[in-house]
Amino acid sequence: MGTLILGIDPGTIITGYGVIEVTSSYRAIDFGCIKPPSKTKLESRYLILFESLESLIEKYQPDAISTETQYVKKNVQSAIKLGMARGMVLLAAAKNKVPFFEYAPSVAKKAVVGNGSASKSQVQKMTKALLSLKTIPEPEDAADALALAIAHAHTLKMRKSCTNI
Amino acid sequence: MGTLILGIDPGTIITGYGVIEVTSSYRAIDFGCIKPPSKTKLESRYLILFESLESLIEKYQPDAISTETQYVKKNVQSAIKLGMARGMVLLAAAKNKVPFFEYAPSVAKKAVVGNGSASKSQVQKMTKALLSLKTIPEPEDAADALALAIAHAHTLKMRKSCTNI
C-alpha cells in the first residue's frame, strides 16, 4: 500500500475532500464534500465539519493532510468564517496526530494543470486525467481538494528524488 | 447554586476566560488565560486552546458560554487566525452541548462600564468592582472574558424581569 494523502479545501458553506494513494502513480480512493444543511446553527455547522473530518481520518488513516493556505480576501467577515473552517482542519489534524501541510492555491493549480492561475474547470479536467477518473470530479471543491493532495504528492516525490541523488 | 457563565475572549496569541456565578449578585469563580507556548506549531496551538476550553467546560459545567462577536479588522490574515480561535470556542460549545451566546465588544463594555467605547483599563477596574475582587483581573483578556460573562448575565436578568411582568 502506498502513501495516503487527504486533501481538504475548507469553506464556510462547503468543504471539499479528496483521498489519493501515491505509489508509482496516483489513484483516487475517495472524494466528495461536507456540506452541513444550510439552516443549521453556526456552531453546529462547525461541529458537523469537525466530526466529518475526524470520520474521514478514522476511515482512511491518511499519512498526511494537505490543505490550502488561505489567500487574502477583501471581505474581513468572510475571512473570519473561513478561518473558523480552517481551524477545524488544523484541529482534526493535530488531535489525530496526522502531519499537516499547506499549499497556496496557485501551487495546487500548478501541480495539476501546470499553470498557477488555472480555472476551476481546468483543475477538474486535469484531476480527472491524472487520477484516471471516468468523469470530472464534482463539486469543484472536491477537485480542489484532490489537487491539494496531488500537490503534496508532488512534493513527496521531489523530496524522494532529492534523497536518491 | 446560581447560573454559571463562562466568558471567553478568543485570540490567536492569548485567550482570556472568566467564570461567574449569577445569583442575586455576581461572583467570580475563576478567571485567567490560555496562552500556548509561543514557539508551538500552529496546529498544536489550536489543539491546546481547544483542549483547554474543553477542560474548563468539564471543570465548571457552565450553563452558558458567552463570547465576543468578532469585529472587523483591517488585516485579513489576522482575521483568518482570529476566526480559527473563534472556531475552537464554537466547537467546544457545540461538542459539549453548552448554549452559546455572543456579544459585540461594545455591548460587553457597556454592560460593565456603562460606556460602549470604554478603555481596557476601565473594563478591568469595573469588573474588579462588580465582582468584588481584591485586585484588578489580569491579564486584560481575562477582564474582557469576565465582561462578556457579565454581559450575558445582564441579558438573563433582563429576560427574567420581562417574564415577571
Short mmCIF file of C-alpha atoms in Angstrom, two decimals:
data_model
loop_
_atom_site.label_atom_id
_atom_site.label_comp_id
_atom_site.label_asym_id
_atom_site.label_seq_id
_atom_site.Cartn_x
_atom_site.Cartn_y
_atom_site.Cartn_z
CA MET A 1 0.00 0.00 0.00
CA GLY A 2 1.29 3.46 -0.89
CA THR A 3 1.10 6.78 0.90
CA LEU A 4 -2.42 8.03 1.58
CA ILE A 5 -2.98 11.77 1.35
CA LEU A 6 -6.18 13.52 2.41
CA GLY A 7 -6.65 16.83 0.63
CA ILE A 8 -9.08 19.29 2.17
CA ASP A 9 -10.40 22.51 0.68
CA PRO A 10 -12.15 24.14 3.65
CA GLY A 11 -15.03 26.54 3.17
CA THR A 12 -17.80 28.06 5.23
CA ILE A 13 -20.60 26.60 3.11
CA ILE A 14 -18.94 23.58 1.57
CA THR A 15 -15.67 21.76 2.30
CA GLY A 16 -14.20 19.55 -0.40
CA TYR A 17 -12.14 16.47 0.37
CA GLY A 18 -10.16 14.01 -1.68
CA VAL A 19 -8.13 10.96 -0.71
CA ILE A 20 -5.40 9.71 -3.04
CA GLU A 21 -2.99 6.82 -2.81
CA VAL A 22 0.52 7.52 -4.03
CA THR A 23 2.60 4.61 -5.30
CA SER A 24 4.48 4.87 -8.60
CA SER A 25 1.31 6.62 -9.78
CA TYR A 26 -1.67 8.38 -8.20
CA ARG A 27 -5.01 6.74 -7.51
CA ALA A 28 -8.20 8.38 -6.20
CA ILE A 29 -9.60 6.48 -3.23
CA ASP A 30 -12.47 8.81 -2.38
CA PHE A 31 -13.60 12.37 -2.91
CA GLY A 32 -16.63 14.48 -2.19
CA CYS A 33 -17.74 17.28 0.05
CA ILE A 34 -19.01 18.10 3.52
CA LYS A 35 -21.99 20.41 3.38
CA PRO A 36 -23.91 20.99 6.62
CA PRO A 37 -27.61 21.73 6.00
CA SER A 38 -27.93 25.44 5.21
CA LYS A 39 -30.26 26.24 8.10
CA THR A 40 -28.01 24.63 10.72
CA LYS A 41 -26.90 26.93 13.56
CA LEU A 42 -23.40 28.29 13.13
CA GLU A 43 -21.81 26.33 15.99
CA SER A 44 -23.47 23.10 14.81
CA ARG A 45 -22.13 23.65 11.28
CA TYR A 46 -18.57 23.65 12.59
CA LEU A 47 -19.28 20.61 14.75
CA ILE A 48 -20.58 18.74 11.68
CA LEU A 49 -17.47 19.80 9.73
CA PHE A 50 -15.10 18.77 12.51
CA GLU A 51 -16.78 15.43 13.11
CA SER A 52 -16.90 14.68 9.38
CA LEU A 53 -13.17 15.39 9.11
CA GLU A 54 -12.49 13.11 12.08
CA SER A 55 -14.59 10.36 10.42
CA LEU A 56 -12.56 10.67 7.21
CA ILE A 57 -9.31 10.46 9.20
CA GLU A 58 -10.57 7.43 11.11
CA LYS A 59 -11.75 5.71 7.92
CA TYR A 60 -8.67 6.29 5.77
CA GLN A 61 -5.89 6.78 8.36
CA PRO A 62 -4.08 9.19 6.00
CA ASP A 63 -0.32 9.64 6.21
CA ALA A 64 -0.74 13.36 5.64
CA ILE A 65 -3.35 16.08 5.36
CA SER A 66 -2.88 18.69 2.65
CA THR A 67 -4.89 21.87 2.82
CA GLU A 68 -4.98 25.30 1.30
CA THR A 69 -3.05 28.32 2.52
CA GLN A 70 -5.91 30.72 2.67
CA TYR A 71 -5.47 33.64 0.39
CA VAL A 72 -6.32 37.19 1.24
CA LYS A 73 -9.94 38.02 0.72
CA LYS A 74 -11.19 41.56 0.70
CA ASN A 75 -14.13 40.80 2.95
CA VAL A 76 -12.87 40.51 6.52
CA GLN A 77 -16.07 38.90 7.82
CA SER A 78 -15.65 36.13 5.24
CA ALA A 79 -12.04 35.77 6.33
CA ILE A 80 -13.13 35.15 9.93
CA LYS A 81 -15.61 32.46 8.84
CA LEU A 82 -13.04 30.90 6.52
CA GLY A 83 -10.56 30.93 9.41
CA MET A 84 -13.10 29.05 11.51
CA ALA A 85 -13.39 26.31 8.85
CA ARG A 86 -9.61 26.19 8.53
CA GLY A 87 -9.37 25.88 12.31
CA MET A 88 -11.42 22.67 12.14
CA VAL A 89 -8.91 21.16 9.67
CA LEU A 90 -5.91 22.08 11.81
CA LEU A 91 -7.59 20.78 14.94
CA ALA A 92 -8.64 17.49 13.30
CA ALA A 93 -5.03 17.01 12.08
CA ALA A 94 -3.43 17.88 15.43
CA LYS A 95 -5.92 15.91 17.53
CA ASN A 96 -5.41 12.79 15.41
CA LYS A 97 -1.65 13.32 15.04
CA VAL A 98 -1.73 13.45 11.24
CA PRO A 99 1.10 15.54 9.72
CA PHE A 100 -0.34 18.70 8.26
CA PHE A 101 0.85 20.55 5.14
CA GLU A 102 -0.48 23.53 3.28
CA TYR A 103 -0.11 24.83 -0.23
CA ALA A 104 -1.11 28.08 -1.85
CA PRO A 105 -3.99 27.67 -4.35
CA SER A 106 -1.57 28.63 -7.14
CA VAL A 107 0.79 25.79 -6.14
CA ALA A 108 -2.06 23.25 -6.20
CA LYS A 109 -3.19 24.52 -9.60
CA LYS A 110 0.35 24.38 -10.93
CA ALA A 111 0.72 20.81 -9.64
CA VAL A 112 -2.24 19.56 -11.66
CA VAL A 113 -2.56 21.95 -14.61
CA GLY A 114 0.98 23.33 -14.85
CA ASN A 115 -0.37 26.85 -14.53
CA GLY A 116 -0.81 28.65 -11.20
CA SER A 117 -3.72 30.70 -12.46
CA ALA A 118 -5.71 27.82 -14.00
CA SER A 119 -9.52 27.93 -13.88
CA LYS A 120 -11.65 25.70 -11.66
CA SER A 121 -12.80 23.84 -14.77
CA GLN A 122 -9.19 23.17 -15.87
CA VAL A 123 -8.42 21.81 -12.38
CA GLN A 124 -11.42 19.47 -12.67
CA LYS A 125 -10.35 18.21 -16.12
CA MET A 126 -6.74 17.65 -15.14
CA THR A 127 -7.52 15.88 -11.83
CA LYS A 128 -9.79 13.58 -13.87
CA ALA A 129 -6.90 12.86 -16.27
CA LEU A 130 -4.19 12.50 -13.61
CA LEU A 131 -6.31 10.16 -11.49
CA SER A 132 -7.86 8.30 -14.48
CA LEU A 133 -11.39 9.06 -13.31
CA LYS A 134 -14.33 8.26 -15.55
CA THR A 135 -15.97 11.65 -15.05
CA ILE A 136 -14.75 15.03 -13.82
CA PRO A 137 -14.74 15.23 -10.01
CA GLU A 138 -17.74 17.12 -8.65
CA PRO A 139 -18.25 19.51 -6.96
CA GLU A 140 -15.37 21.86 -7.80
CA ASP A 141 -14.38 21.82 -4.12
CA ALA A 142 -13.70 18.07 -4.32
CA ALA A 143 -11.50 18.63 -7.39
CA ASP A 144 -9.65 21.39 -5.49
CA ALA A 145 -9.14 19.00 -2.56
CA LEU A 146 -7.77 16.32 -4.91
CA ALA A 147 -5.46 18.95 -6.42
CA LEU A 148 -4.17 19.79 -2.92
CA ALA A 149 -3.49 16.10 -2.28
CA ILE A 150 -1.66 15.86 -5.62
CA ALA A 151 0.38 18.98 -4.78
CA HIS A 152 1.57 17.27 -1.62
CA ALA A 153 2.28 14.03 -3.52
CA HIS A 154 4.47 16.02 -5.94
CA THR A 155 6.42 17.46 -3.02
CA LEU A 156 6.92 13.97 -1.58
CA LYS A 157 8.18 12.67 -4.92
CA MET A 158 10.55 15.60 -5.29
CA ARG A 159 11.91 15.01 -1.80
CA LYS A 160 12.40 11.34 -2.59
CA SER A 161 14.27 12.07 -5.79
CA CYS A 162 16.49 14.53 -3.94
CA THR A 163 17.30 11.87 -1.32
CA ASN A 164 18.35 9.44 -4.06
CA ILE A 165 20.87 11.82 -5.63
CA MET B 1 -26.21 27.34 43.23
CA GLY B 2 -26.81 30.02 40.63
CA THR B 3 -26.26 30.15 36.90
CA LEU B 4 -22.66 29.62 35.82
CA ILE B 5 -21.45 31.59 32.82
CA LEU B 6 -18.13 31.03 31.09
CA GLY B 7 -16.95 34.13 29.26
CA ILE B 8 -14.28 33.64 26.59
CA ASP B 9 -12.31 36.29 24.76
CA PRO B 10 -10.59 34.30 21.99
CA GLY B 11 -7.33 35.43 20.47
CA THR B 12 -4.55 33.97 18.38
CA ILE B 13 -1.83 34.57 20.98
CA ILE B 14 -3.84 34.64 24.20
CA THR B 15 -7.42 33.66 25.05
CA GLY B 16 -8.98 35.10 28.19
CA TYR B 17 -11.59 33.23 30.20
CA GLY B 18 -13.75 34.08 33.18
CA VAL B 19 -16.33 32.06 35.06
CA ILE B 20 -19.00 33.87 37.08
CA GLU B 21 -21.87 32.64 39.19
CA VAL B 22 -25.08 34.61 38.88
CA THR B 23 -27.50 34.60 41.84
CA SER B 24 -28.97 37.83 43.16
CA SER B 25 -25.46 39.18 42.57
CA TYR B 26 -22.39 38.20 40.55
CA ARG B 27 -19.45 36.25 41.89
CA ALA B 28 -16.18 35.42 40.12
CA ILE B 29 -15.40 31.71 40.33
CA ASP B 30 -12.28 31.68 38.18
CA PHE B 31 -10.54 33.71 35.53
CA GLY B 32 -7.27 33.66 33.64
CA CYS B 33 -5.91 32.97 30.22
CA ILE B 34 -4.86 30.23 27.84
CA LYS B 35 -1.54 31.01 26.23
CA PRO B 36 0.12 28.22 24.25
CA PRO B 37 3.94 28.49 24.29
CA SER B 38 4.94 30.97 21.59
CA LYS B 39 7.09 28.54 19.60
CA THR B 40 4.36 25.88 19.38
CA LYS B 41 3.40 24.81 15.85
CA LEU B 42 0.23 26.45 14.59
CA GLU B 43 -1.95 23.31 14.61
CA SER B 44 -0.75 22.41 18.12
CA ARG B 45 -1.64 25.92 19.38
CA TYR B 46 -5.25 25.39 18.36
CA LEU B 47 -5.27 21.91 19.88
CA ILE B 48 -4.01 23.37 23.18
CA LEU B 49 -6.68 26.08 23.02
CA PHE B 50 -9.46 23.61 22.21
CA GLU B 51 -8.43 21.12 24.90
CA SER B 52 -8.08 23.90 27.48
CA LEU B 53 -11.60 25.11 26.67
CA GLU B 54 -12.92 21.56 26.99
CA SER B 55 -11.18 21.24 30.38
CA LEU B 56 -12.81 24.46 31.60
CA ILE B 57 -16.22 23.22 30.43
CA GLU B 58 -15.67 19.87 32.13
CA LYS B 59 -14.50 21.50 35.37
CA TYR B 60 -17.22 24.13 35.71
CA GLN B 61 -20.11 22.66 33.68
CA PRO B 62 -21.24 26.17 32.69
CA ASP B 63 -24.88 26.84 31.84
CA ALA B 64 -23.79 29.14 29.02
CA ILE B 65 -20.76 30.30 27.11
CA SER B 66 -20.51 33.96 26.26
CA THR B 67 -18.02 35.10 23.67
CA GLU B 68 -17.21 38.08 21.54
CA THR B 69 -18.69 38.87 18.15
CA GLN B 70 -15.51 39.47 16.31
CA TYR B 71 -15.20 42.93 14.98
CA VAL B 72 -13.85 43.84 11.60
CA LYS B 73 -10.10 44.10 11.49
CA LYS B 74 -8.26 45.68 8.62
CA ASN B 75 -5.71 42.90 8.39
CA VAL B 76 -7.33 39.93 6.66
CA GLN B 77 -4.59 37.47 7.67
CA SER B 78 -5.23 38.37 11.33
CA ALA B 79 -8.96 37.88 10.70
CA ILE B 80 -8.34 34.32 9.46
CA LYS B 81 -6.28 33.48 12.57
CA LEU B 82 -8.85 35.11 14.85
CA GLY B 83 -11.54 33.08 13.08
CA MET B 84 -9.59 29.93 13.83
CA ALA B 85 -9.52 30.78 17.55
CA ARG B 86 -13.22 31.63 17.45
CA GLY B 87 -13.86 28.30 15.74
CA MET B 88 -12.37 26.50 18.75
CA VAL B 89 -14.86 28.25 21.07
CA LEU B 90 -17.86 27.41 18.90
CA LEU B 91 -16.73 23.81 18.53
CA ALA B 92 -16.10 23.38 22.26
CA ALA B 93 -19.59 24.78 22.96
CA ALA B 94 -21.35 22.65 20.33
CA LYS B 95 -19.42 19.46 21.14
CA ASN B 96 -20.25 19.78 24.85
CA LYS B 97 -23.81 20.98 24.24
CA VAL B 98 -23.35 24.26 26.12
CA PRO B 99 -25.63 27.07 24.86
CA PHE B 100 -23.54 29.65 23.08
CA PHE B 101 -24.09 33.42 23.03
CA GLU B 102 -22.11 36.26 21.59
CA TYR B 103 -21.92 39.96 22.28
CA ALA B 104 -20.23 42.80 20.44
CA PRO B 105 -17.24 44.23 22.36
CA SER B 106 -19.19 47.49 22.78
CA VAL B 107 -22.09 45.62 24.45
CA ALA B 108 -19.71 43.92 26.90
CA LYS B 109 -18.07 47.25 27.71
CA LYS B 110 -21.43 48.91 28.19
CA ALA B 111 -22.52 46.08 30.50
CA VAL B 112 -19.64 46.68 32.90
CA VAL B 113 -18.63 50.32 32.43
CA GLY B 114 -21.84 51.82 31.05
CA ASN B 115 -19.96 53.07 28.02
CA GLY B 116 -19.55 51.08 24.80
CA SER B 117 -16.21 52.67 23.99
CA ALA B 118 -14.61 52.20 27.41
CA SER B 119 -10.87 51.51 27.62
CA LYS B 120 -9.35 48.13 28.55
CA SER B 121 -8.24 49.65 31.86
CA GLN B 122 -11.79 50.87 32.67
CA VAL B 123 -13.12 47.35 31.94
CA GLN B 124 -10.54 45.91 34.36
CA LYS B 125 -11.45 48.40 37.11
CA MET B 126 -15.19 47.88 36.74
CA THR B 127 -15.05 44.07 36.61
CA LYS B 128 -12.99 44.27 39.83
CA ALA B 129 -15.72 46.44 41.42
CA LEU B 130 -18.70 44.45 40.11
CA LEU B 131 -17.22 41.12 41.19
CA SER B 132 -15.73 42.46 44.47
CA LEU B 133 -12.25 41.26 43.52
CA LYS B 134 -9.27 42.27 45.65
CA THR B 135 -7.15 43.26 42.67
CA ILE B 136 -7.88 44.10 39.06
CA PRO B 137 -8.23 40.98 36.90
CA GLU B 138 -5.10 40.29 34.86
CA PRO B 139 -4.38 39.94 32.01
CA GLU B 140 -6.74 42.32 30.18
CA ASP B 141 -8.05 39.34 28.22
CA ALA B 142 -9.33 37.75 31.44
CA ALA B 143 -11.12 41.00 32.35
CA ASP B 144 -12.63 41.09 28.86
CA ALA B 145 -13.82 37.49 29.30
CA LEU B 146 -15.40 38.36 32.67
CA ALA B 147 -17.07 41.36 31.00
CA LEU B 148 -18.53 39.04 28.35
CA ALA B 149 -19.88 36.76 31.09
CA ILE B 150 -21.39 39.79 32.86
CA ALA B 151 -22.95 40.99 29.58
CA HIS B 152 -24.71 37.64 29.28
CA ALA B 153 -25.77 37.75 32.93
CA HIS B 154 -27.36 41.17 32.31
CA THR B 155 -29.29 39.73 29.37
CA LEU B 156 -30.52 36.84 31.55
CA LYS B 157 -31.67 39.25 34.26
CA MET B 158 -33.45 41.41 31.73
CA ARG B 159 -35.20 38.36 30.29
CA LYS B 160 -36.20 37.28 33.78
CA SER B 161 -37.63 40.65 34.68
CA CYS B 162 -39.59 40.66 31.42
CA THR B 163 -41.03 37.26 32.30
CA ASN B 164 -42.18 38.52 35.69
CA ILE B 165 -44.13 41.44 34.30
#
